[in-house]
PDB file of C-alpha atoms in Angstrom:
ATOM      1  CA  ALA A 162      -3.608  -1.117   3.308  1.00 77.00           C
ATOM      2  CA  GLN A 163      -0.352  -0.763   1.502  1.00 87.00           C
ATOM      3  CA  LYS A 164      -0.203  -1.193  -2.234  1.00 93.00           C
ATOM      4  CA  VAL A 165       2.411  -0.811  -4.935  1.00 96.00           C
ATOM      5  CA  THR A 166       1.444  -0.445  -8.570  1.00 97.00           C
ATOM      6  CA  GLN A 167       3.792  -0.929 -11.455  1.00 97.00           C
ATOM      7  CA  ALA A 168       1.563  -0.257 -14.401  1.00 95.00           C
ATOM      8  CA  GLN A 169       4.065  -1.372 -17.019  1.00 94.00           C
ATOM      9  CA  THR A 170       4.476  -5.124 -17.198  1.00 94.00           C
ATOM     10  CA  GLU A 171       7.029  -5.376 -19.940  1.00 96.00           C
ATOM     11  CA  ILE A 172       9.232  -2.958 -21.858  1.00 96.00           C
ATOM     12  CA  SER A 173      11.615  -3.649 -24.686  1.00 97.00           C
ATOM     13  CA  VAL A 174      14.225  -1.104 -25.734  1.00 97.00           C
ATOM     14  CA  VAL A 175      17.299  -0.945 -27.872  1.00 97.00           C
ATOM     15  CA  GLU A 176      20.666  -0.522 -26.233  1.00 97.00           C
ATOM     16  CA  LYS A 177      21.588   3.058 -25.299  1.00 97.00           C
ATOM     17  CA  GLU A 178      17.981   4.132 -25.015  1.00 97.00           C
ATOM     18  CA  ASP A 179      16.809   5.688 -21.767  1.00 97.00           C
ATOM     19  CA  VAL A 180      13.964   3.950 -19.994  1.00 97.00           C
ATOM     20  CA  THR A 181      11.806   4.948 -17.036  1.00 97.00           C
ATOM     21  CA  LEU A 182      10.085   2.446 -14.808  1.00 97.00           C
ATOM     22  CA  ASP A 183       7.027   3.779 -13.044  1.00 97.00           C
ATOM     23  CA  CYS A 184       6.016   3.022  -9.475  1.00 98.00           C
ATOM     24  CA  VAL A 185       2.997   4.372  -7.638  1.00 98.00           C
ATOM     25  CA  TYR A 186       2.322   3.465  -4.025  1.00 97.00           C
ATOM     26  CA  GLU A 187      -0.445   3.731  -1.472  1.00 95.00           C
ATOM     27  CA  THR A 188      -0.013   3.852   2.274  1.00 92.00           C
ATOM     28  CA  ARG A 189      -1.696   5.441   5.246  1.00 89.00           C
ATOM     29  CA  ASP A 190       1.564   5.805   7.109  1.00 86.00           C
ATOM     30  CA  THR A 191       3.433   9.067   7.161  1.00 86.00           C
ATOM     31  CA  THR A 192       6.695   7.234   7.678  1.00 86.00           C
ATOM     32  CA  TYR A 193       7.635   4.490   5.277  1.00 88.00           C
ATOM     33  CA  TYR A 194      10.400   3.158   3.057  1.00 89.00           C
ATOM     34  CA  LEU A 195      10.495   2.625  -0.672  1.00 92.00           C
ATOM     35  CA  PHE A 196      12.762   0.211  -2.472  1.00 93.00           C
ATOM     36  CA  TRP A 197      13.769  -0.889  -5.929  1.00 96.00           C
ATOM     37  CA  TYR A 198      15.107  -4.369  -6.589  1.00 95.00           C
ATOM     38  CA  LYS A 199      16.445  -5.990  -9.720  1.00 96.00           C
ATOM     39  CA  GLN A 200      15.853  -9.682 -10.399  1.00 96.00           C
ATOM     40  CA  PRO A 201      18.010 -11.074 -13.201  1.00 94.00           C
ATOM     41  CA  PRO A 202      17.214 -14.456 -14.770  1.00 91.00           C
ATOM     42  CA  SER A 203      19.212 -16.188 -12.040  1.00 89.00           C
ATOM     43  CA  GLY A 204      16.439 -15.231  -9.630  1.00 91.00           C
ATOM     44  CA  GLU A 205      18.435 -13.559  -6.900  1.00 91.00           C
ATOM     45  CA  LEU A 206      17.104 -10.171  -5.864  1.00 92.00           C
ATOM     46  CA  VAL A 207      19.590  -7.345  -6.171  1.00 91.00           C
ATOM     47  CA  PHE A 208      19.028  -4.331  -3.933  1.00 89.00           C
ATOM     48  CA  LEU A 209      19.199  -1.048  -5.830  1.00 93.00           C
ATOM     49  CA  ILE A 210      17.948   1.683  -3.538  1.00 91.00           C
ATOM     50  CA  ARG A 211      16.095   2.460  -0.331  1.00 89.00           C
ATOM     51  CA  ARG A 212      14.459   5.802   0.315  1.00 89.00           C
ATOM     52  CA  ASN A 213      12.581   6.930   3.405  1.00 87.00           C
ATOM     53  CA  SER A 214       9.478   9.039   3.184  1.00 89.00           C
ATOM     54  CA  PHE A 215      11.143  12.134   4.588  1.00 88.00           C
ATOM     55  CA  ASP A 216      13.836  12.243   1.975  1.00 86.00           C
ATOM     56  CA  GLU A 217      12.444  13.499  -1.306  1.00 85.00           C
ATOM     57  CA  GLN A 218      15.778  14.287  -2.850  1.00 85.00           C
ATOM     58  CA  ASN A 219      16.298  12.637  -6.165  1.00 88.00           C
ATOM     59  CA  GLU A 220      19.239  10.317  -6.369  1.00 89.00           C
ATOM     60  CA  ILE A 221      21.656   9.422  -9.105  1.00 90.00           C
ATOM     61  CA  SER A 222      23.961   6.452  -9.102  1.00 91.00           C
ATOM     62  CA  GLY A 223      25.845   6.020 -12.327  1.00 94.00           C
ATOM     63  CA  ARG A 224      23.315   5.318 -15.063  1.00 96.00           C
ATOM     64  CA  TYR A 225      20.518   4.912 -12.512  1.00 96.00           C
ATOM     65  CA  SER A 226      18.408   7.715 -11.132  1.00 96.00           C
ATOM     66  CA  TRP A 227      15.329   7.865  -8.963  1.00 95.00           C
ATOM     67  CA  ASN A 228      12.599  10.473  -8.772  1.00 96.00           C
ATOM     68  CA  PHE A 229      10.588  10.438  -5.540  1.00 95.00           C
ATOM     69  CA  GLN A 230       7.485  12.637  -5.450  1.00 94.00           C
ATOM     70  CA  LYS A 231       5.277  12.377  -2.407  1.00 93.00           C
ATOM     71  CA  SER A 232       2.686  14.668  -3.954  1.00 93.00           C
ATOM     72  CA  THR A 233       1.925  12.018  -6.563  1.00 95.00           C
ATOM     73  CA  SER A 234       2.965   9.014  -4.454  1.00 96.00           C
ATOM     74  CA  SER A 235       5.449   7.992  -7.084  1.00 97.00           C
ATOM     75  CA  PHE A 236       8.966   6.625  -6.992  1.00 97.00           C
ATOM     76  CA  ASN A 237      10.113   6.286 -10.571  1.00 97.00           C
ATOM     77  CA  PHE A 238      13.349   4.729 -11.720  1.00 97.00           C
ATOM     78  CA  THR A 239      15.255   5.760 -14.834  1.00 97.00           C
ATOM     79  CA  ILE A 240      18.045   3.887 -16.541  1.00 97.00           C
ATOM     80  CA  THR A 241      20.093   6.074 -18.818  1.00 97.00           C
ATOM     81  CA  ALA A 242      21.879   4.641 -21.829  1.00 97.00           C
ATOM     82  CA  SER A 243      20.543   1.161 -21.184  1.00 97.00           C
ATOM     83  CA  GLN A 244      22.717  -1.890 -21.666  1.00 97.00           C
ATOM     84  CA  VAL A 245      21.952  -5.521 -22.391  1.00 97.00           C
ATOM     85  CA  VAL A 246      23.013  -6.381 -18.828  1.00 96.00           C
ATOM     86  CA  ASP A 247      20.154  -4.261 -17.556  1.00 97.00           C
ATOM     87  CA  SER A 248      17.723  -6.872 -18.845  1.00 97.00           C
ATOM     88  CA  ALA A 249      15.864  -8.149 -15.802  1.00 97.00           C
ATOM     89  CA  VAL A 250      12.640  -7.863 -13.869  1.00 97.00           C
ATOM     90  CA  TYR A 251      12.510  -4.779 -11.678  1.00 98.00           C
ATOM     91  CA  PHE A 252      10.404  -4.585  -8.549  1.00 97.00           C
ATOM     92  CA  CYS A 253       9.317  -1.570  -6.584  1.00 97.00           C
ATOM     93  CA  ALA A 254       8.485  -2.263  -2.932  1.00 95.00           C
ATOM     94  CA  LEU A 255       7.122  -0.471   0.112  1.00 93.00           C
ATOM     95  CA  SER A 256       7.364  -1.060   3.825  1.00 87.00           C
ATOM     96  CA  GLU A 257       6.141   0.696   6.899  1.00 76.00           C
ATOM     97  CA  ALA A 258       8.748   2.341   9.053  1.00 61.00           C
ATOM     98  CA  TRP A 259      10.877   0.518  11.491  1.00 53.00           C
ATOM     99  CA  GLY A 260      11.328   1.810  14.997  1.00 48.00           C
ATOM    100  CA  ARG A 261       8.367  -0.009  16.415  1.00 46.00           C
ATOM    101  CA  GLY A 262      10.347  -2.864  17.804  1.00 44.00           C
ATOM    102  CA  GLY A 263      10.810  -5.000  14.780  1.00 46.00           C
ATOM    103  CA  SER A 264      11.202  -5.391  11.058  1.00 55.00           C
ATOM    104  CA  GLU A 265       8.376  -4.745   8.706  1.00 74.00           C
ATOM    105  CA  LYS A 266       7.386  -6.790   5.711  1.00 81.00           C
ATOM    106  CA  LEU A 267       7.795  -5.602   2.167  1.00 88.00           C
ATOM    107  CA  VAL A 268       4.904  -5.210  -0.212  1.00 92.00           C
ATOM    108  CA  PHE A 269       6.045  -5.670  -3.786  1.00 95.00           C
ATOM    109  CA  GLY A 270       4.665  -4.387  -7.031  1.00 96.00           C
ATOM    110  CA  LYS A 271       4.011  -6.914  -9.769  1.00 96.00           C
ATOM    111  CA  GLY A 272       7.334  -6.209 -11.405  1.00 97.00           C
ATOM    112  CA  MET A 273       8.323  -4.914 -14.801  1.00 97.00           C
ATOM    113  CA  LYS A 274      10.313  -6.995 -17.230  1.00 97.00           C
ATOM    114  CA  LEU A 275      12.890  -4.960 -19.090  1.00 97.00           C
ATOM    115  CA  THR A 276      14.513  -6.352 -22.191  1.00 97.00           C
ATOM    116  CA  VAL A 277      17.394  -4.428 -23.675  1.00 97.00           C
ATOM    117  CA  ASN A 278      18.227  -5.547 -27.180  1.00 97.00           C
ATOM    118  CA  PRO A 279      21.649  -5.021 -28.734  1.00 96.00           C
TER     119      PRO A 279
ATOM    120  CA  GLY B1403      27.942  -6.640   3.643  1.00 69.00           C
ATOM    121  CA  ALA B1404      25.172  -8.736   5.078  1.00 80.00           C
ATOM    122  CA  VAL B1405      24.787 -12.122   3.438  1.00 90.00           C
ATOM    123  CA  VAL B1406      21.849 -14.474   3.532  1.00 94.00           C
ATOM    124  CA  SER B1407      22.158 -18.010   2.251  1.00 96.00           C
ATOM    125  CA  GLN B1408      19.543 -20.582   1.375  1.00 97.00           C
ATOM    126  CA  HIS B1409      19.855 -24.307   1.097  1.00 97.00           C
ATOM    127  CA  PRO B1410      19.157 -26.088  -1.114  1.00 97.00           C
ATOM    128  CA  SER B1411      19.208 -23.800  -4.134  1.00 96.00           C
ATOM    129  CA  TRP B1412      16.926 -26.190  -5.959  1.00 97.00           C
ATOM    130  CA  VAL B1413      15.089 -29.363  -5.096  1.00 97.00           C
ATOM    131  CA  ILE B1414      12.897 -31.852  -6.891  1.00 97.00           C
ATOM    132  CA  CYS B1415      10.631 -34.033  -4.813  1.00 96.00           C
ATOM    133  CA  LYS B1416       7.772 -36.415  -5.300  1.00 97.00           C
ATOM    134  CA  SER B1417       4.232 -35.513  -4.459  1.00 97.00           C
ATOM    135  CA  GLY B1418       3.388 -36.289  -0.858  1.00 97.00           C
ATOM    136  CA  THR B1419       6.871 -35.876   0.533  1.00 97.00           C
ATOM    137  CA  SER B1420       8.127 -33.032   2.735  1.00 97.00           C
ATOM    138  CA  VAL B1421      10.897 -30.623   1.922  1.00 98.00           C
ATOM    139  CA  LYS B1422      12.882 -28.424   4.292  1.00 98.00           C
ATOM    140  CA  ILE B1423      14.475 -25.184   3.150  1.00 98.00           C
ATOM    141  CA  GLU B1424      17.036 -23.408   5.300  1.00 97.00           C
ATOM    142  CA  CYS B1425      17.667 -19.691   5.471  1.00 96.00           C
ATOM    143  CA  ARG B1426      20.795 -18.488   7.225  1.00 96.00           C
ATOM    144  CA  SER B1427      22.151 -15.047   7.975  1.00 93.00           C
ATOM    145  CA  LEU B1428      25.888 -15.580   7.645  1.00 93.00           C
ATOM    146  CA  ASP B1429      27.381 -12.478   9.198  1.00 89.00           C
ATOM    147  CA  PHE B1430      24.649 -10.928  11.257  1.00 88.00           C
ATOM    148  CA  GLN B1431      21.909 -11.863  13.666  1.00 88.00           C
ATOM    149  CA  ALA B1432      18.275 -11.525  12.745  1.00 86.00           C
ATOM    150  CA  THR B1433      15.342 -11.687  15.126  1.00 81.00           C
ATOM    151  CA  THR B1434      13.020 -11.549  12.151  1.00 86.00           C
ATOM    152  CA  MET B1435      13.157 -13.335   8.844  1.00 91.00           C
ATOM    153  CA  PHE B1436      10.609 -13.327   6.071  1.00 93.00           C
ATOM    154  CA  TRP B1437       9.547 -16.054   3.680  1.00 96.00           C
ATOM    155  CA  TYR B1438       8.279 -15.142   0.220  1.00 96.00           C
ATOM    156  CA  ARG B1439       6.961 -17.255  -2.621  1.00 97.00           C
ATOM    157  CA  GLN B1440       7.214 -16.349  -6.260  1.00 96.00           C
ATOM    158  CA  PHE B1441       5.365 -18.156  -9.019  1.00 92.00           C
ATOM    159  CA  PRO B1442       6.729 -17.922 -12.574  1.00 90.00           C
ATOM    160  CA  LYS B1443       6.431 -14.448 -14.023  1.00 88.00           C
ATOM    161  CA  GLN B1444       4.751 -13.153 -10.913  1.00 92.00           C
ATOM    162  CA  SER B1445       5.688 -10.973  -8.003  1.00 94.00           C
ATOM    163  CA  LEU B1446       6.946 -11.972  -4.588  1.00 94.00           C
ATOM    164  CA  MET B1447       4.213 -12.690  -2.112  1.00 94.00           C
ATOM    165  CA  LEU B1448       4.928 -12.744   1.582  1.00 93.00           C
ATOM    166  CA  MET B1449       4.026 -16.057   3.154  1.00 95.00           C
ATOM    167  CA  ALA B1450       5.028 -15.525   6.732  1.00 94.00           C
ATOM    168  CA  THR B1451       7.137 -13.600   9.173  1.00 91.00           C
ATOM    169  CA  SER B1452       9.474 -15.771  11.188  1.00 87.00           C
ATOM    170  CA  ASN B1453      10.285 -14.561  14.681  1.00 83.00           C
ATOM    171  CA  GLU B1454      13.148 -16.025  16.666  1.00 82.00           C
ATOM    172  CA  GLY B1455      11.908 -17.892  19.680  1.00 81.00           C
ATOM    173  CA  SER B1456       8.233 -17.517  18.921  1.00 83.00           C
ATOM    174  CA  LYS B1457       5.588 -18.630  16.480  1.00 88.00           C
ATOM    175  CA  ALA B1458       5.605 -17.403  12.940  1.00 91.00           C
ATOM    176  CA  THR B1459       3.011 -14.968  11.710  1.00 91.00           C
ATOM    177  CA  TYR B1460       1.316 -16.209   8.566  1.00 94.00           C
ATOM    178  CA  GLU B1461      -0.286 -14.098   5.887  1.00 93.00           C
ATOM    179  CA  GLN B1462      -3.903 -14.591   5.077  1.00 93.00           C
ATOM    180  CA  GLY B1463      -4.468 -17.610   2.905  1.00 94.00           C
ATOM    181  CA  VAL B1464      -1.223 -19.367   3.787  1.00 95.00           C
ATOM    182  CA  GLU B1465      -1.745 -22.725   5.485  1.00 94.00           C
ATOM    183  CA  LYS B1466       0.355 -22.816   8.621  1.00 93.00           C
ATOM    184  CA  ASP B1467       0.087 -26.580   8.886  1.00 95.00           C
ATOM    185  CA  LYS B1468       1.415 -27.011   5.387  1.00 96.00           C
ATOM    186  CA  PHE B1469       4.219 -24.495   5.559  1.00 97.00           C
ATOM    187  CA  LEU B1470       5.963 -25.044   8.869  1.00 96.00           C
ATOM    188  CA  ILE B1471       8.357 -22.351   9.944  1.00 94.00           C
ATOM    189  CA  ASN B1472      10.920 -22.676  12.683  1.00 91.00           C
ATOM    190  CA  HIS B1473      13.243 -19.881  13.773  1.00 88.00           C
ATOM    191  CA  ALA B1474      15.294 -21.595  16.415  1.00 82.00           C
ATOM    192  CA  SER B1475      18.264 -19.251  16.458  1.00 89.00           C
ATOM    193  CA  LEU B1476      19.186 -15.717  15.495  1.00 89.00           C
ATOM    194  CA  THR B1477      20.847 -16.940  12.314  1.00 93.00           C
ATOM    195  CA  LEU B1478      18.603 -19.733  11.080  1.00 94.00           C
ATOM    196  CA  SER B1479      15.026 -20.059   9.942  1.00 94.00           C
ATOM    197  CA  THR B1480      13.601 -23.114   8.220  1.00 96.00           C
ATOM    198  CA  LEU B1481      10.562 -23.557   6.026  1.00 97.00           C
ATOM    199  CA  THR B1482       9.179 -27.069   5.668  1.00 97.00           C
ATOM    200  CA  VAL B1483       6.697 -27.755   2.923  1.00 98.00           C
ATOM    201  CA  THR B1484       4.741 -30.736   4.192  1.00 97.00           C
ATOM    202  CA  SER B1485       3.027 -33.225   1.915  1.00 97.00           C
ATOM    203  CA  ALA B1486       4.096 -31.257  -1.108  1.00 97.00           C
ATOM    204  CA  HIS B1487       1.942 -31.205  -4.227  1.00 96.00           C
ATOM    205  CA  PRO B1488       2.683 -29.976  -7.754  1.00 96.00           C
ATOM    206  CA  GLU B1489       0.898 -26.697  -7.036  1.00 96.00           C
ATOM    207  CA  ASP B1490       3.521 -25.987  -4.363  1.00 96.00           C
ATOM    208  CA  SER B1491       6.187 -25.824  -7.052  1.00 97.00           C
ATOM    209  CA  SER B1492       7.549 -22.332  -6.817  1.00 96.00           C
ATOM    210  CA  PHE B1493      10.552 -20.157  -6.053  1.00 97.00           C
ATOM    211  CA  TYR B1494      10.901 -19.606  -2.320  1.00 98.00           C
ATOM    212  CA  ILE B1495      12.924 -16.644  -1.107  1.00 97.00           C
ATOM    213  CA  CYS B1496      13.820 -15.650   2.403  1.00 96.00           C
ATOM    214  CA  SER B1497      15.005 -12.319   3.708  1.00 93.00           C
ATOM    215  CA  ALA B1498      16.400 -11.045   6.972  1.00 90.00           C
ATOM    216  CA  ASN B1499      16.902  -7.750   8.694  1.00 80.00           C
ATOM    217  CA  PRO B1500      19.745  -7.283  11.211  1.00 77.00           C
ATOM    218  CA  TYR B1501      18.192  -6.952  14.628  1.00 66.00           C
ATOM    219  CA  ASP B1502      20.083  -3.799  15.423  1.00 62.00           C
ATOM    220  CA  ASP B1503      19.254  -2.115  12.138  1.00 59.00           C
ATOM    221  CA  ASN B1504      16.342   0.264  12.163  1.00 55.00           C
ATOM    222  CA  GLY B1505      17.143   1.452   8.690  1.00 56.00           C
ATOM    223  CA  GLY B1506      14.784  -0.942   7.038  1.00 62.00           C
ATOM    224  CA  GLU B1507      16.936  -2.774   4.539  1.00 72.00           C
ATOM    225  CA  GLN B1508      16.219  -6.437   4.118  1.00 80.00           C
ATOM    226  CA  TYR B1509      18.811  -8.818   2.783  1.00 88.00           C
ATOM    227  CA  PHE B1510      17.525 -11.516   0.490  1.00 93.00           C
ATOM    228  CA  GLY B1511      18.711 -15.049   0.039  1.00 95.00           C
ATOM    229  CA  PRO B1512      19.346 -16.428  -3.453  1.00 95.00           C
ATOM    230  CA  GLY B1513      16.119 -18.408  -3.426  1.00 96.00           C
ATOM    231  CA  THR B1514      15.182 -22.077  -3.578  1.00 97.00           C
ATOM    232  CA  ARG B1515      13.441 -23.481  -6.591  1.00 97.00           C
ATOM    233  CA  LEU B1516      11.080 -26.276  -5.607  1.00 97.00           C
ATOM    234  CA  THR B1517       9.653 -28.644  -8.186  1.00 97.00           C
ATOM    235  CA  VAL B1518       7.122 -31.211  -7.053  1.00 97.00           C
ATOM    236  CA  THR B1519       6.519 -34.067  -9.480  1.00 97.00           C
TER     237      THR B1519
END
């Protein structure tokens, strides 16, 4: 069965601090996708990144970076120089691969609430 | 980009009444849509997978007779909460994947906040 674990439930930092959000996953599939979503207080999920299991390259997008390590089944997310606008709940999610004739459901971690204080 | 809308964005209803929530893919077609429920300060839990032209697939523990799903077209899925009770109060979110996209990205609607009094 698939499982996503976000061990941290809540983190509070001061603006400009770096913060890393941990995500550990379990799956029996060799082909799968990993996602990060941001959910601000408005509730709407904001897509941040999708990574397939064959692509272990780390990615950087502005102040955001992701570290994917299959050896430890982790897909961690780092925000550099955090800002108040980064305050939100962040979800890591996992799905089995497509290509079998249809879409696959997402399994979400429990989420991590980040509060960035000015 | 792909846009998914939900209507209504929030609804308050009395216990015992039924509420219908619509999920529409505005600029793409989706053979599959997903319905999630999120209780306050909790994660998203998949309720069911909605398949166009066929019956929905419900997750274990979700009452199919209480949460009726209809996916009558490639751009519309509806979730009807029948005989709603206060414990059904939650944030309901739908998502859709373009039928010709094997890349795996799902597009989420803005959610519907249901309050049952």
